[in-house]
Amino acid sequence: MQDGIAFYGNASSGHVYKIALMLAVGGIAHTYHAIDIDQPRHLRPEPFRSLSRFGEVPLLVHDGQPYVQSDAILYHLAEHTGRFGAESASRMARVREWLFWEANRLGMCLPQLRYARSFAATGEFPPGAVAWLQQRFDLDIARLETELSDGRSFILDEQPTIADFSLCGYLFWADDAKVTLPPHVAAWLKRISKLPGWQSPEALLAPLAA
């Protein structure tokens, strides 16, 4: 395995977009390898198949060491660069809280809403499941709206961190999920979209799709 950063993903994944966005905004050199997630996991190509512990995207390989799970990858990249929250231990402690919150809250309901409303076959979700996911999302987005209502530019303060990249991963696909974003959340996403190097999921991931 060569030194440097190799990134494996798929254009339809918001978890992949989190990492792609950080790499783009951070100006972090890397090579990209698109993985067809419609393929059975045992047929996906090497070295992805051997290195991705759970057989999922995203996978990041840095100097031969594999890292999996999107928020864990963001955390590694922040520590590696000393940026986006890694400027101090206290900031990283706050970032870590948001990463765990995202995984348990938005990351648990929003991707499923997007899939259910834009990609799933009729009857694929049991009765009541999508309504439950919507209720969960409503609580989560209200929490995020409250956090951002004090006028801060980003989720911690005036500087973006990996917590912002994590939280926004699927929110730029709100239309696919058929959810409405409240005003402070929408304004925060707009500020993220003004960061140097930012690209929408369609623009950033489209060239990566096989």
GROMACS .gro file of C-alpha atoms in nm:
model
  210
    1MET     CA    1   0.000   0.000   0.000
    2GLN     CA    2   0.139   0.336  -0.098
    3ASP     CA    3   0.175   0.626   0.142
    4GLY     CA    4  -0.078   0.907   0.129
    5ILE     CA    5  -0.457   0.906   0.149
    6ALA     CA    6  -0.683   0.679  -0.054
    7PHE     CA    7  -1.056   0.735  -0.018
    8TYR     CA    8  -1.322   0.480  -0.117
    9GLY     CA    9  -1.686   0.583  -0.150
   10ASN     CA   10  -2.003   0.604  -0.354
   11ALA     CA   11  -2.184   0.905  -0.495
   12SER     CA   12  -2.518   0.820  -0.333
   13SER     CA   13  -2.394   0.820   0.027
   14GLY     CA   14  -2.418   1.118   0.260
   15HIS     CA   15  -2.165   0.950   0.487
   16VAL     CA   16  -1.924   0.956   0.194
   17TYR     CA   17  -2.014   1.318   0.127
   18LYS     CA   18  -1.908   1.414   0.482
   19ILE     CA   19  -1.556   1.292   0.411
   20ALA     CA   20  -1.542   1.424   0.054
   21LEU     CA   21  -1.647   1.767   0.179
   22MET     CA   22  -1.382   1.780   0.448
   23LEU     CA   23  -1.115   1.671   0.201
   24ALA     CA   24  -1.231   1.941  -0.043
   25VAL     CA   25  -1.264   2.226   0.207
   26GLY     CA   26  -0.942   2.124   0.379
   27GLY     CA   27  -0.751   2.099   0.051
   28ILE     CA   28  -0.629   1.754   0.155
   29ALA     CA   29  -0.459   1.561  -0.126
   30HIS     CA   30  -0.600   1.215  -0.185
   31THR     CA   31  -0.694   0.961  -0.448
   32TYR     CA   32  -1.055   0.851  -0.488
   33HIS     CA   33  -1.191   0.506  -0.572
   34ALA     CA   34  -1.562   0.464  -0.648
   35ILE     CA   35  -1.723   0.151  -0.506
   36ASP     CA   36  -2.041   0.004  -0.656
   37ILE     CA   37  -2.254  -0.056  -0.347
   38ASP     CA   38  -2.511  -0.243  -0.555
   39GLN     CA   39  -2.257  -0.524  -0.583
   40PRO     CA   40  -2.271  -0.795  -0.315
   41ARG     CA   41  -2.008  -0.721  -0.054
   42HIS     CA   42  -1.811  -1.036  -0.127
   43LEU     CA   43  -1.775  -0.927  -0.492
   44ARG     CA   44  -1.647  -0.575  -0.425
   45PRO     CA   45  -1.290  -0.519  -0.544
   46GLU     CA   46  -0.966  -0.550  -0.356
   47PRO     CA   47  -0.813  -0.390  -0.160
   48PHE     CA   48  -1.146  -0.241  -0.049
   49ARG     CA   49  -1.293  -0.579   0.040
   50SER     CA   50  -1.006  -0.669   0.272
   51LEU     CA   51  -0.959  -0.324   0.427
   52SER     CA   52  -1.319  -0.219   0.494
   53ARG     CA   53  -1.388  -0.395   0.822
   54PHE     CA   54  -1.766  -0.383   0.783
   55GLY     CA   55  -1.772  -0.395   0.404
   56GLU     CA   56  -1.914  -0.044   0.385
   57VAL     CA   57  -1.826   0.296   0.241
   58PRO     CA   58  -1.664   0.527   0.329
   59LEU     CA   59  -1.320   0.378   0.376
   60LEU     CA   60  -1.010   0.592   0.415
   61VAL     CA   61  -0.662   0.444   0.396
   62HIS     CA   62  -0.389   0.672   0.529
   63ASP     CA   63  -0.029   0.558   0.493
   64GLY     CA   64  -0.151   0.198   0.473
   65GLN     CA   65  -0.378   0.219   0.781
   66PRO     CA   66  -0.750   0.174   0.714
   67TYR     CA   67  -1.016   0.384   0.887
   68VAL     CA   68  -1.389   0.312   0.868
   69GLN     CA   69  -1.712   0.478   0.982
   70SER     CA   70  -1.759   0.836   0.865
   71ASP     CA   71  -1.738   1.016   1.198
   72ALA     CA   72  -1.432   0.817   1.303
   73ILE     CA   73  -1.268   0.909   0.970
   74LEU     CA   74  -1.349   1.278   1.026
   75TYR     CA   75  -1.196   1.256   1.372
   76HIS     CA   76  -0.878   1.100   1.234
   77LEU     CA   77  -0.846   1.365   0.964
   78ALA     CA   78  -0.892   1.646   1.216
   79GLU     CA   79  -0.621   1.502   1.439
   80HIS     CA   80  -0.395   1.449   1.139
   81THR     CA   81  -0.431   1.807   1.014
   82GLY     CA   82  -0.465   1.981   1.350
   83ARG     CA   83  -0.762   2.167   1.205
   84PHE     CA   84  -1.142   2.170   1.209
   85GLY     CA   85  -1.170   2.125   1.584
   86ALA     CA   86  -0.833   1.969   1.660
   87GLU     CA   87  -0.677   2.302   1.755
   88SER     CA   88  -0.720   2.212   2.124
   89ALA     CA   89  -0.829   1.925   2.345
   90SER     CA   90  -1.126   2.125   2.471
   91ARG     CA   91  -1.256   2.187   2.119
   92MET     CA   92  -1.215   1.823   2.027
   93ALA     CA   93  -1.411   1.723   2.337
   94ARG     CA   94  -1.703   1.937   2.218
   95VAL     CA   95  -1.666   1.807   1.863
   96ARG     CA   96  -1.675   1.449   1.992
   97GLU     CA   97  -2.008   1.513   2.164
   98TRP     CA   98  -2.161   1.633   1.838
   99LEU     CA   99  -2.023   1.336   1.644
  100PHE     CA  100  -2.188   1.094   1.885
  101TRP     CA  101  -2.510   1.297   1.876
  102GLU     CA  102  -2.516   1.294   1.497
  103ALA     CA  103  -2.465   0.918   1.480
  104ASN     CA  104  -2.746   0.853   1.728
  105ARG     CA  105  -2.989   1.119   1.608
  106LEU     CA  106  -2.979   1.273   1.258
  107GLY     CA  107  -2.763   0.993   1.121
  108MET     CA  108  -3.016   0.741   1.242
  109CYS     CA  109  -3.329   0.891   1.081
  110LEU     CA  110  -3.244   1.125   0.794
  111PRO     CA  111  -3.066   0.874   0.565
  112GLN     CA  112  -3.357   0.632   0.611
  113LEU     CA  113  -3.612   0.903   0.529
  114ARG     CA  114  -3.420   0.988   0.214
  115TYR     CA  115  -3.408   0.623   0.112
  116ALA     CA  116  -3.773   0.559   0.197
  117ARG     CA  117  -3.902   0.860   0.006
  118SER     CA  118  -3.673   0.861  -0.298
  119PHE     CA  119  -3.543   0.509  -0.354
  120ALA     CA  120  -3.736   0.238  -0.168
  121ALA     CA  121  -3.984   0.009  -0.337
  122THR     CA  122  -4.349   0.035  -0.239
  123GLY     CA  123  -4.409  -0.166   0.076
  124GLU     CA  124  -4.041  -0.197   0.163
  125PHE     CA  125  -4.095  -0.016   0.494
  126PRO     CA  126  -4.350  -0.156   0.741
  127PRO     CA  127  -4.659   0.052   0.820
  128GLY     CA  128  -4.581   0.340   1.053
  129ALA     CA  129  -4.203   0.321   1.009
  130VAL     CA  130  -4.166   0.629   0.791
  131ALA     CA  131  -4.396   0.831   1.016
  132TRP     CA  132  -4.183   0.729   1.315
  133LEU     CA  133  -3.866   0.834   1.134
  134GLN     CA  134  -4.026   1.168   1.050
  135GLN     CA  135  -4.118   1.224   1.415
  136ARG     CA  136  -3.762   1.143   1.515
  137PHE     CA  137  -3.625   1.384   1.254
  138ASP     CA  138  -3.861   1.660   1.370
  139LEU     CA  139  -3.720   1.635   1.722
  140ASP     CA  140  -3.361   1.629   1.599
  141ILE     CA  141  -3.389   1.920   1.360
  142ALA     CA  142  -3.565   2.123   1.630
  143ARG     CA  143  -3.270   2.057   1.861
  144LEU     CA  144  -3.026   2.172   1.594
  145GLU     CA  145  -3.239   2.479   1.522
  146THR     CA  146  -3.232   2.573   1.891
  147GLU     CA  147  -2.855   2.532   1.905
  148LEU     CA  148  -2.803   2.763   1.608
  149SER     CA  149  -3.057   3.024   1.715
  150ASP     CA  150  -2.801   3.218   1.922
  151GLY     CA  151  -2.638   3.353   1.606
  152ARG     CA  152  -2.318   3.150   1.601
  153SER     CA  153  -2.187   3.085   1.251
  154PHE     CA  154  -2.109   2.715   1.299
  155ILE     CA  155  -2.206   2.449   1.548
  156LEU     CA  156  -1.926   2.525   1.798
  157ASP     CA  157  -1.849   2.890   1.733
  158GLU     CA  158  -1.729   3.108   1.444
  159GLN     CA  159  -1.503   2.842   1.291
  160PRO     CA  160  -1.619   2.526   1.110
  161THR     CA  161  -1.525   2.189   1.254
  162ILE     CA  162  -1.571   1.827   1.162
  163ALA     CA  163  -1.894   1.843   1.364
  164ASP     CA  164  -2.035   2.071   1.094
  165PHE     CA  165  -1.925   1.833   0.819
  166SER     CA  166  -2.081   1.542   1.004
  167LEU     CA  167  -2.411   1.713   1.077
  168CYS     CA  168  -2.459   1.851   0.726
  169GLY     CA  169  -2.381   1.528   0.541
  170TYR     CA  170  -2.740   1.436   0.458
  171LEU     CA  171  -2.902   1.776   0.513
  172PHE     CA  172  -2.791   1.893   0.170
  173TRP     CA  173  -3.022   1.616   0.040
  174ALA     CA  174  -3.325   1.743   0.235
  175ASP     CA  175  -3.532   1.755  -0.084
  176ASP     CA  176  -3.473   1.384  -0.144
  177ALA     CA  177  -3.590   1.311   0.209
  178LYS     CA  178  -3.887   1.547   0.161
  179VAL     CA  179  -3.819   1.728   0.486
  180THR     CA  180  -3.835   2.099   0.561
  181LEU     CA  181  -3.541   2.277   0.718
  182PRO     CA  182  -3.602   2.555   0.972
  183PRO     CA  183  -3.448   2.900   0.912
  184HIS     CA  184  -3.141   2.885   1.137
  185VAL     CA  185  -3.045   2.544   1.004
  186ALA     CA  186  -3.094   2.663   0.645
  187ALA     CA  187  -2.878   2.970   0.712
  188TRP     CA  188  -2.606   2.752   0.869
  189LEU     CA  189  -2.604   2.527   0.560
  190LYS     CA  190  -2.570   2.836   0.344
  191ARG     CA  191  -2.266   2.945   0.548
  192ILE     CA  192  -2.113   2.601   0.500
  193SER     CA  193  -2.177   2.632   0.127
  194LYS     CA  194  -1.970   2.952   0.122
  195LEU     CA  195  -1.658   2.781   0.261
  196PRO     CA  196  -1.365   2.776   0.014
  197GLY     CA  197  -1.363   2.445  -0.169
  198TRP     CA  198  -1.726   2.361  -0.091
  199GLN     CA  199  -1.924   2.177  -0.355
  200SER     CA  200  -2.273   2.033  -0.349
  201PRO     CA  201  -2.308   1.655  -0.326
  202GLU     CA  202  -2.402   1.642  -0.696
  203ALA     CA  203  -2.101   1.846  -0.806
  204LEU     CA  204  -1.850   1.696  -0.566
  205LEU     CA  205  -1.952   1.331  -0.603
  206ALA     CA  206  -2.074   1.317  -0.964
  207PRO     CA  207  -1.720   1.286  -1.110
  208LEU     CA  208  -1.653   1.004  -0.865
  209ALA     CA  209  -1.941   0.782  -0.971
  210ALA     CA  210  -1.845   0.490  -1.188
   0.00000   0.00000   0.00000
